[in-house]
Every structure is written in C-alpha cells, then in structure tokens.
XYZ file of C-alpha atoms in Angstrom:
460
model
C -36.035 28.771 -23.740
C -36.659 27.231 -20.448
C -35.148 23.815 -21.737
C -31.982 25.610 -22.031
C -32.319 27.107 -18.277
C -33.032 23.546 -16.963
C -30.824 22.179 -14.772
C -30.204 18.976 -17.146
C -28.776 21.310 -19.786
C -26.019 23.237 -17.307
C -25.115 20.079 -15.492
C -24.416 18.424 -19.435
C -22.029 21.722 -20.067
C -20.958 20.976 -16.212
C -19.755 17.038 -16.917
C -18.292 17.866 -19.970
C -16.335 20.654 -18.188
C -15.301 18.721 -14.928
C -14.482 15.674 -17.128
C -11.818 17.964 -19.063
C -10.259 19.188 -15.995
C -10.004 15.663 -14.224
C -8.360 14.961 -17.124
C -5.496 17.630 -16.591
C -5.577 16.841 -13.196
C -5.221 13.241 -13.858
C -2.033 14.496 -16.471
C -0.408 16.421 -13.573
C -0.922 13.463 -11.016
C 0.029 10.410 -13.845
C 3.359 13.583 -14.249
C 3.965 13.320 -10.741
C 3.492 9.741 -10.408
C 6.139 8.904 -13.179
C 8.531 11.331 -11.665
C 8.817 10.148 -7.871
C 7.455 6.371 -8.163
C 8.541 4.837 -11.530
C 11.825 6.528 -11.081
C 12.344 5.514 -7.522
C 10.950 1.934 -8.645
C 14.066 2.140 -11.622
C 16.058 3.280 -8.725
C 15.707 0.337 -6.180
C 15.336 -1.826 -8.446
C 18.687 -0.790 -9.661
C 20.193 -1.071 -6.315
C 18.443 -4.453 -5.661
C 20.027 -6.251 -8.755
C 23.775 -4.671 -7.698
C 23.019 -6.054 -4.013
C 22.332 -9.012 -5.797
C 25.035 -9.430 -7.644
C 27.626 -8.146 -4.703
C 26.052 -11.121 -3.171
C 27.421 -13.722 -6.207
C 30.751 -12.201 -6.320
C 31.205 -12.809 -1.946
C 30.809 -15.978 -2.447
C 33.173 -16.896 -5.613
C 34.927 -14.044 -6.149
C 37.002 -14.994 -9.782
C 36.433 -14.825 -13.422
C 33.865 -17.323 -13.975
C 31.295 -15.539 -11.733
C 32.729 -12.092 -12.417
C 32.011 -12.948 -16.686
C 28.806 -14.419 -15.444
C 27.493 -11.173 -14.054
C 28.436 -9.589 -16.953
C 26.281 -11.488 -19.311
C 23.540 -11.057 -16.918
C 23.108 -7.219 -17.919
C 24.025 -7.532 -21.677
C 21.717 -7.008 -24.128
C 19.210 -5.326 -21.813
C 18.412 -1.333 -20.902
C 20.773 -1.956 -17.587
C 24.401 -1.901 -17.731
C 27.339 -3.320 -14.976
C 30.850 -2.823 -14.257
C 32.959 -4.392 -11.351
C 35.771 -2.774 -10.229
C 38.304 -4.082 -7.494
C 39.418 -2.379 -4.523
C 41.109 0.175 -5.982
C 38.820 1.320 -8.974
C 40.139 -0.230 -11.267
C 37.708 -2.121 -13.680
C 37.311 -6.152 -14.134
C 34.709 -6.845 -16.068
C 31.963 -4.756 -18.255
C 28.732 -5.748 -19.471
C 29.387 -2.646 -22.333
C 31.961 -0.245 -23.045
C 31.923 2.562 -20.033
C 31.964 6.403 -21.324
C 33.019 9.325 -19.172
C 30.344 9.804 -17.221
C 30.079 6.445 -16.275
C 34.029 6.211 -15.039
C 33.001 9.668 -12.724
C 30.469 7.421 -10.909
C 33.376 4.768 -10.536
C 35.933 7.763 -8.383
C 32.880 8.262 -6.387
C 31.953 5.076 -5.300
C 35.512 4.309 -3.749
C 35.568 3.344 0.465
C 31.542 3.129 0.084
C 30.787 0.142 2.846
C 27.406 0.206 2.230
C 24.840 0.005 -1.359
C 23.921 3.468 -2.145
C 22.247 5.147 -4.955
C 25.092 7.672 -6.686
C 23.095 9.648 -8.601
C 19.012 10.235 -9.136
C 18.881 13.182 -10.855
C 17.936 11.661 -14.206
C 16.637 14.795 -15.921
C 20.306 16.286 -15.938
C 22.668 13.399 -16.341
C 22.855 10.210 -18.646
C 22.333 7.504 -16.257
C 20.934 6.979 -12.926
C 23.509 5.008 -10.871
C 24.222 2.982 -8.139
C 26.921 1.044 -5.915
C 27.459 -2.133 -4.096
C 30.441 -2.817 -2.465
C 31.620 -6.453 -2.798
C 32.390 -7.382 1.228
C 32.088 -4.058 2.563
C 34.531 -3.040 0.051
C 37.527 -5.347 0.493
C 36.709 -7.195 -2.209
C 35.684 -4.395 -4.979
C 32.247 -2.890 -5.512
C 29.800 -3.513 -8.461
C 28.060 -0.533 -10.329
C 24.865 -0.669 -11.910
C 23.383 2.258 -14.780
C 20.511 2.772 -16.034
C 20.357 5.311 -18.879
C 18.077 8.395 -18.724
C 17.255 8.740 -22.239
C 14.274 6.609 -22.047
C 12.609 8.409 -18.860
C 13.529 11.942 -20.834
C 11.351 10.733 -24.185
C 8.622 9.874 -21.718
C 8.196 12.407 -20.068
C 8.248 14.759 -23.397
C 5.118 12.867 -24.546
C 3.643 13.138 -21.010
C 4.571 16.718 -20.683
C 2.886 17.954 -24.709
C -0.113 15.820 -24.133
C -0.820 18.148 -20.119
C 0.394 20.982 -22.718
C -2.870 20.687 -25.504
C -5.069 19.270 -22.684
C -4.270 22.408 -20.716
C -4.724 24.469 -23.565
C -8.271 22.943 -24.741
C -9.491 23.371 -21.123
C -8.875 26.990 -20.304
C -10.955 27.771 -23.475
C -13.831 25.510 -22.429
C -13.306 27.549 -19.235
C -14.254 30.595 -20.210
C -17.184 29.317 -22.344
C -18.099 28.120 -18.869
C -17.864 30.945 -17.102
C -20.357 32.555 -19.251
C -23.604 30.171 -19.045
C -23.086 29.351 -15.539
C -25.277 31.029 -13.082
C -24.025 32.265 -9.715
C -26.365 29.508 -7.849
C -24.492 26.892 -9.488
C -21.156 28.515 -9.321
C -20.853 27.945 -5.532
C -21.292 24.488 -5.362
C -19.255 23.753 -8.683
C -16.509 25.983 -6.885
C -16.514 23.555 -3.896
C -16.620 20.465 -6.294
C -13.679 21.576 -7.973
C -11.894 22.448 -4.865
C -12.566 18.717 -4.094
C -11.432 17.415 -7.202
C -8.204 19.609 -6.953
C -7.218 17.829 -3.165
C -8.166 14.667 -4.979
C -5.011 15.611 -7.656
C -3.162 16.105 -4.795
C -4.073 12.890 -3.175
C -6.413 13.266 -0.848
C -9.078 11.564 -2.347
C -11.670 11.588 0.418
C -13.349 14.512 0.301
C -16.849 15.907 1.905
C -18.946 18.348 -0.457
C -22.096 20.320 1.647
C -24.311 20.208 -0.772
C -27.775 20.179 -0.158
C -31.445 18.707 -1.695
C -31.802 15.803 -3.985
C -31.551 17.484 -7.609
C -28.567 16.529 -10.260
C -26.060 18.679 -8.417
C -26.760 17.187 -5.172
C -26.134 13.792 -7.025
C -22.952 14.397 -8.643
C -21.568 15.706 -5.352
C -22.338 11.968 -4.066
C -21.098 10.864 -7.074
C -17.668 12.788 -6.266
C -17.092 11.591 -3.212
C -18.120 8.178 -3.786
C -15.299 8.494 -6.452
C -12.621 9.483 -4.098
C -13.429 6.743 -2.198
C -13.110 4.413 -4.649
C -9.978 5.563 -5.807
C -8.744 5.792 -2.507
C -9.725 2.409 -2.209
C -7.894 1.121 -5.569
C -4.898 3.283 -4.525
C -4.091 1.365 -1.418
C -5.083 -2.078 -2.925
C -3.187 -1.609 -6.155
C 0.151 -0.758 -3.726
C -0.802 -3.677 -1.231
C -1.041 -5.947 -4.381
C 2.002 -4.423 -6.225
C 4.103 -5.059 -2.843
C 2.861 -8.867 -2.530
C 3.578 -9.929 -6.098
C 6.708 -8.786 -5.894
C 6.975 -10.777 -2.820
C 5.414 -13.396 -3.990
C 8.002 -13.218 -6.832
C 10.852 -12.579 -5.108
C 11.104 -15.609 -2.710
C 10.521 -18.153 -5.212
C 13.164 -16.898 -7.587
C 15.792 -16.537 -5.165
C 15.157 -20.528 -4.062
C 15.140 -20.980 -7.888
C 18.271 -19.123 -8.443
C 19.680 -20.454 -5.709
C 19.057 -24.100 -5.735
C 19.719 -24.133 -9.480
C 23.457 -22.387 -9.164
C 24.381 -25.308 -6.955
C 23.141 -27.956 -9.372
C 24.891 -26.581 -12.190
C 27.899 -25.931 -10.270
C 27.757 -29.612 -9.470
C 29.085 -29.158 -5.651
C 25.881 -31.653 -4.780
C 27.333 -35.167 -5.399
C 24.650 -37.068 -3.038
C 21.755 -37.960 -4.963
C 18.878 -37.880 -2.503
C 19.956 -33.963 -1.812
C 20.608 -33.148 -5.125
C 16.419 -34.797 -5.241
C 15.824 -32.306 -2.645
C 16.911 -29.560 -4.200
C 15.099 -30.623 -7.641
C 11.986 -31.086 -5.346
C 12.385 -27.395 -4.038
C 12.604 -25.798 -7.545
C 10.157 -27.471 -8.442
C 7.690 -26.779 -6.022
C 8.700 -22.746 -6.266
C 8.467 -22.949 -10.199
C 4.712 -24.096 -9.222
C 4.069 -21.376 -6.839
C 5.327 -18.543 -10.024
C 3.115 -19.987 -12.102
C -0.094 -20.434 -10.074
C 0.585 -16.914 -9.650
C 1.231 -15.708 -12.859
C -1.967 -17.859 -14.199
C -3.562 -15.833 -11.678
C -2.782 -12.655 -13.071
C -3.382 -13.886 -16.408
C -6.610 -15.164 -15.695
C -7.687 -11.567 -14.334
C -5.968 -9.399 -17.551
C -7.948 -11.878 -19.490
C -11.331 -11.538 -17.760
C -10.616 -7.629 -17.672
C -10.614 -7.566 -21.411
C -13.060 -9.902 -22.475
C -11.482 -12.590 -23.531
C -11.701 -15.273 -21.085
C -13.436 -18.152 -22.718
C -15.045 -21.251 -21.445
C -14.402 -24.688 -23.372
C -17.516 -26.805 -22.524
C -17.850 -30.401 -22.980
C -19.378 -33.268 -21.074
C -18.047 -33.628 -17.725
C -17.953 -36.233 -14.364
C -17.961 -33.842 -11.919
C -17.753 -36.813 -9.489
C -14.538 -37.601 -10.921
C -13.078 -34.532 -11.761
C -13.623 -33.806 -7.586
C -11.651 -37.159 -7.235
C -8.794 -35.858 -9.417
C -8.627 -32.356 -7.322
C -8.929 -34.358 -3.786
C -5.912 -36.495 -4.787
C -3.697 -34.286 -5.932
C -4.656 -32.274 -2.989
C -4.307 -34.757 0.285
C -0.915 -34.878 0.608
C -1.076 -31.183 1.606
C -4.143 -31.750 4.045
C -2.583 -34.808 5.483
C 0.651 -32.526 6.189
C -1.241 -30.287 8.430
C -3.166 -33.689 10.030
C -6.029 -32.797 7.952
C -8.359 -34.893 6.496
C -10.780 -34.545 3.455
C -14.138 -36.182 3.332
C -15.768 -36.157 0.005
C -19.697 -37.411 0.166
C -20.927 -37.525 -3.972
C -24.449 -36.899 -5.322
C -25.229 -40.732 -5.947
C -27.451 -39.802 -9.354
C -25.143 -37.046 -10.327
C -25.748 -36.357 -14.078
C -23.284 -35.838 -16.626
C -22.567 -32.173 -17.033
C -21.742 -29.550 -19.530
C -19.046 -27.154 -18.095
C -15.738 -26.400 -18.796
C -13.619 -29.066 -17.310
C -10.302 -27.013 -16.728
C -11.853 -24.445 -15.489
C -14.094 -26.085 -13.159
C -11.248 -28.162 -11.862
C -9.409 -24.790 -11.124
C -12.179 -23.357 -9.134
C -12.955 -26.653 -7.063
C -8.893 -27.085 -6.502
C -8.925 -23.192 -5.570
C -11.864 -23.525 -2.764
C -9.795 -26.698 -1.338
C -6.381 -25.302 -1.373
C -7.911 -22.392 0.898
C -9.691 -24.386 3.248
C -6.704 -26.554 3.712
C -4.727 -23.177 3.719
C -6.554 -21.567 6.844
C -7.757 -24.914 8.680
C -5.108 -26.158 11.458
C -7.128 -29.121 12.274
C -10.359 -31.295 11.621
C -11.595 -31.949 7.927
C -12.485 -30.700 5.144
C -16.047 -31.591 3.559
C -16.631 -31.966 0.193
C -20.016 -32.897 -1.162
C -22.215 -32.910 -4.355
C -26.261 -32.443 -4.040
C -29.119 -31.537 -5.613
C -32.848 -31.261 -6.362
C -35.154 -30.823 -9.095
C -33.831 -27.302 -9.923
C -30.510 -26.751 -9.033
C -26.859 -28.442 -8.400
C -24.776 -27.838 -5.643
C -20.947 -27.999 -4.981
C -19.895 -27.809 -1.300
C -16.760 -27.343 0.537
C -16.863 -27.027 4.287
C -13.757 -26.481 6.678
C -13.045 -26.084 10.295
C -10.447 -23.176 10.093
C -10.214 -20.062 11.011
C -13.286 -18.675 9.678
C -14.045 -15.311 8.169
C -15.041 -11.952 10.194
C -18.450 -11.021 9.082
C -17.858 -7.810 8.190
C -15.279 -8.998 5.590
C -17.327 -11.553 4.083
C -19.026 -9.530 1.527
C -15.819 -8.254 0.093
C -13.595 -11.628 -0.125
C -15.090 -11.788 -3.757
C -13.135 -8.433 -5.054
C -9.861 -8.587 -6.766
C -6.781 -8.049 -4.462
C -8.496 -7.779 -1.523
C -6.832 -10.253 1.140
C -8.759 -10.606 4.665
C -6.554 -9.382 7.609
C -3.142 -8.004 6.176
C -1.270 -10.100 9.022
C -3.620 -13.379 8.155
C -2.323 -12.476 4.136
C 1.430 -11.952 4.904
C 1.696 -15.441 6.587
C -0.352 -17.562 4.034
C 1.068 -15.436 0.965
C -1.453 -15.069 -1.692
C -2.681 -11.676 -4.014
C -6.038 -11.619 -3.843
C -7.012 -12.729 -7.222
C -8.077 -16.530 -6.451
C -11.350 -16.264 -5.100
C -12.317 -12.939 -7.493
C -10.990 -15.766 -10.432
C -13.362 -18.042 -9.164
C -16.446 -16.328 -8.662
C -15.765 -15.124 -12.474
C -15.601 -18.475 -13.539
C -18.719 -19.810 -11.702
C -20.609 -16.662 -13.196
C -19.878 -17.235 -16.949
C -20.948 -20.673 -16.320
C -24.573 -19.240 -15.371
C -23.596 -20.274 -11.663
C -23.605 -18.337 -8.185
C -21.250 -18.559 -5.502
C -21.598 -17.446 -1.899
C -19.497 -18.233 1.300
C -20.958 -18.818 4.710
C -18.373 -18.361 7.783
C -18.182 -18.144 11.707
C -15.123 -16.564 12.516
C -13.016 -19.240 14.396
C -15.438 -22.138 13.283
C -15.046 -22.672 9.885
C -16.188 -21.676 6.303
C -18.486 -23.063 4.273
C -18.669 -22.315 -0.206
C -21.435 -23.226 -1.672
C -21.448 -23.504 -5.822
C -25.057 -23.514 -7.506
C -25.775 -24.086 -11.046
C -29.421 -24.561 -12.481
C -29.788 -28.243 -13.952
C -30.911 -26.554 -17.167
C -27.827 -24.313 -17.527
C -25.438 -27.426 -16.891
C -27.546 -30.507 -17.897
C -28.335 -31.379 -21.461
C-alpha cells in the first residue's frame, strides 16, 4: 500500500500524463507551424521564382526566353503564365482554368511583385505577380495549387483529433489518484508547458526541495531552454543555407546563360567565367557534403573506411591544395612533421576532410602571419596541430564552437559565410576514430586545434 502512495509511483502516472499532453501541444504548435510558416515559405518562395523570372524576360524579352520560362515550371507542383501588357496570355507552362484567368484581371497596372491571393484553405491556388519592367513589358504569374496543403493538413488535423481524444480520458484517470499536494505544482508545470505551446519556451517553475517533482521542474525548464535554443539555431541555420544556396546558384545561373548563349567570344573571359562556376559549384557541394555528413551521423550511418595511412603525406596533399588560398590573403603555411611518424590506421578521406577543414578556417579568420601545422608525439599518444594568428575565439564561446549550427559572432558568420556544421563534422569524425579534439584561443591572437589519438587506437 505505501508503494503505491510513493512519490515514484504518482510521478510514473505524472510522465506518462504530461508526455500525452506535450504531445497535443506539440500537434497544435506543428498545426500552427504548417499554417503560418510552410505556407508563407510556399508563398515567398512563389514570389521569389516570379521575381526571378520577371528578371529573364527584362533582359530578352521574345519567344526563346518567354518558351524557356515555360519549361522551367513544367512537370513540377508550380505552374506559370506570362501575359503582356494588356492581359493577354503568351506563354503557359499548363493549360490555365477559371480561377487561374481571375488572378490574371487582377494583376493588371501592378508595378510592383505582390502575392494575389494566400488564402489557400478556400481557393485552388495560392498566387502571385511580377510585373515584367514595372509593367510595360507584361507581368509573369506564378500558382501553386492548394490541394496538397488541404490533404496535409487533414492528416495533421485527425491525428490532434484521436490524440485529443486519448488524453482527456487519461485526464480524468488523473484527476482521481492525484493528491492535492501534487496538484499545485503539476498545475504550474502545465501552465509552463502550455506558454511553451505558445512559444515562450523559457519558463520559471517555484518549486521547492530536492525530491522527483522538484527535478522534473528543472527538467522543464531546462527543456524550454533547449528548445528555445534549437528554435533560434534551426531559423539562423535555415536562413544561411538558403543563403549559402542562393548566391552560388545565381553566379551559376548566371555565368552559365551567357556561355550557352554564346555572347562571350574571348576565350580568356569565357575561362573566367568557367573558373567562377566552377568555384561556386565547389562551394554547393562542400555545403551539401556538409549537410550530408550531419543527416548521416544523425542516423547512424556514418562509416569510417580504415586502411594504412601517411599522415605526413596526406598533410602535404591538404597544404597544397590549400596555399594558393593562404598565399591570397599574404599568408603563409608552415608545416613541421613528426620525423618517426608511423604508418597509421585511419580513414584516409575522412581524415583528409578534417585536417583540410581546421586549415581552411584558420586561413578563413587569419588576415596575416602563418599558419602552423605540425605532427608530434610520445610514447602514448599522437598529435595533429594547427596554429593560426587570426582573430581568435572569445572564451566564453569556445566551449560551444563544437555544436552543430552554432557560428561564433552572427556578424563574424555573415561575412565568412559558413552553417555551422564543419567543426561539429569534425569533432564527429575525430571521435569515431577513438580521438579527442580541443581548441585553445586568445581572442585577437590566434587559435590553436589540437587532434590526439592513442598510438594503440591508430598504430598497428
């Protein structure tokens, strides 16, 4: 009998009960979320690839380009139509209906993009307009049919319904065993968790002593503050890889148009150009390994390939390929091997991305002096180190460098680009190798990473 008094059993009938109703909370907030930011995400985007193509048609305004931009949005969920001046339709990417021609009369004398219509839960399509040179030219309309948001949010809307439903009657199984000394601070918990819905994560709970309630009140508000936290990174990291995106591909776009056009006659600028998409088609995919790197290691199934390895060499390789970028900031890179270096057993990809990683960011935030790069060891361990004179890292932000998307400095971020995910890639990499990393910094003096394997992890 006094078993089921304890406070162990009512806080296991408590969890189970505030881990249902996060979960309708969570369905109301993921309901909210679809309805505001994944439509207003359909929405700009929308009104981003019109802009876009209003852009095209300014600059060769005839039937090549208009057919073009037509066979841009075929075959996909979007659809296009370009009208001229006076309504009257030049090109399609599919047949329009009715409701589609009523967007058309409305968009007429519009100087500026504009979304048309929003309201996807009454209409077919969500639509938008650019006008082609404020209008003079003709104006480009983009739709985007509601029929898919609709079936979502049926699915999203039965699943709250039978969550809802299973809830309430856990709820008043609750209300039964619960005494009224837990029933205030549950109250005030669930008060919390209901601002948290709402998003206001942070929240204080005054709940006193050290037992399992006091705990889980902790345990609350260390959870809004870690949501709190992955809220703002996961928007800071949504907005810079779609920056990080969206310059590239526009130099890509660009740059390409021109040489297939064949308006670049001069080979050393049509070399130029090459040399530019080139370069950008790099920067996509470092970035896109990145993010493949990180779904991989969230779900397991990042793998190591391990074979005998020249480390000394492999350094060689990274230092090569990366002085021409030191040497155009007046950089220079020192490298100082271990002289007895064995051969090791690591994965040689791998290894080469972390090593090219740590030098790519010390050439990234140095402006002058060198970069060190040396191999050492003793009878236990070998170390990798790469030294810089750059900027340095704030002390209070050196702990944290290690976590995905976080950037030091938002201002520092913006101007050397980046997500986030390099150094939380590396540190992942030196771990499944059996290694440690750490970083040692004076802020305006330079940083210093230091890799450390044990010579019986790496040496066989």
């Amino acid at each position: 009998m006094k078993r089921f008094n304890g406070i162990s059993f009512k806080l296991g009938l408590l969890f189970s009960s505030i881990f249902l109703v996060l979960l309708l909370l969570l369905g109301f907030t993921l309901f909210e979320l679809f309805s505001h930011l994944f439509v207003d995400y359909i929405t700009q985007d929308l009104l981003k690839r019109g802009e876009n193509h209003a852009k095209v048609l300014e600059e060769n305004f005839n039937e090549t380009t208009l057919t073009h931009v037509a066979l841009m949005e075929q075959n996909v969920i979007t659809n296009v139509v370009v009208t001229n001046q006076e309504g009257q339709i030049l090109v399609e990417s599919d047949p329009t209906d009715k409701e589609m021609k009523e967007y058309i009369n409305l968009g007429n004398a519009i100087k500026i993009s504009r979304v048309l219509n929003q309201n996807w839960d009454q209409l077919n399509y969500i639509a938008t307009v650019s006008p082609i040179r404020n209008g003079n030219l003709g104006y480009v309309y983009m739709y985007y049919p509601t029929s898919i948001l609709k079936e979502m949010v049926f699915v999203l809307k039965l699943f709250i319904s039978l969550a809802s439903i299973g809830i309430v009657l856990i709820a008043v199984g609750m209300i039964v065993i619960l005494s009224k000394k837990m029933t205030k601070p549950l109250l005030e918990m669930k008060e919390a968790t209901n601002e948290m819905a709402k998003g206001d994560y942070k929240q204080h709970l005054d709940v006193k002593g050290k037992d399992e309630l006091a705990q889980l009140a902790d345990s609350i508000q260390s959870l809004g503050e870690q949501l709190q936290y992955y809220e703002d990174t996961r928007n800071e990291f949504l907005a810079s890889v779609s920056h990080e995106l969206r310059t590239p591909l526009t130099y890509l776009t660009g740059y390409s148009d021109i040489l297939i056009k064949g308006r670049i006659v001069d080979k050393q600028e049509q070399q130029t150009y090459l040399k530019i998409i080139n370069e950008e088609a790099k920067r996509v995919t470092h970035l896109v390994n990145d993010l493949f790197d990180m779904s991989k290691i969230q779900t397991g199934q990042f793998q190591l390939k391990k074979e005998y390895v020249n480390l000394i060499k492999l350094v060689e390789k990274v230092i090569q390929n990366l002085k021409p970028v030191a040497e155009g900031k007046g950089l220079s890179i020192l490298f100082n091997p271990m002289i007895d270096l064995p051969v090791l057993y690591l994965d040689p990809n791998r290894m080469e991305q972390v090593i090219y990683n740590l030098i790519e960011n010390a050439i990234k935030y140095s402006d002058q002096g060198e970069i060190r790069v040396s191999l050492e060891g003793d009878k236990e361990f070998i170390f990798i180190k790469i030294e810089d004179q750059g900027i340095g890292v704030p002390e209070k932000e050196l702990s944290r460098i290690w976590e995905r998307f976080y950037r030091v400095e938002k201002s520092r971020a913006r101007k050397t680009g980046g997500t986030g995910l390099g150094l939380y890639v590396v540190k992942e990499i030196v771990q499944l190798h059996g290694g440690q990393i750490e970083a040692k910094s004076v802020e305006g003096k330079g940083t210093t990473m230091i890799i450390k394997f044990k010579r019986k992890d790496v040496v066989l």
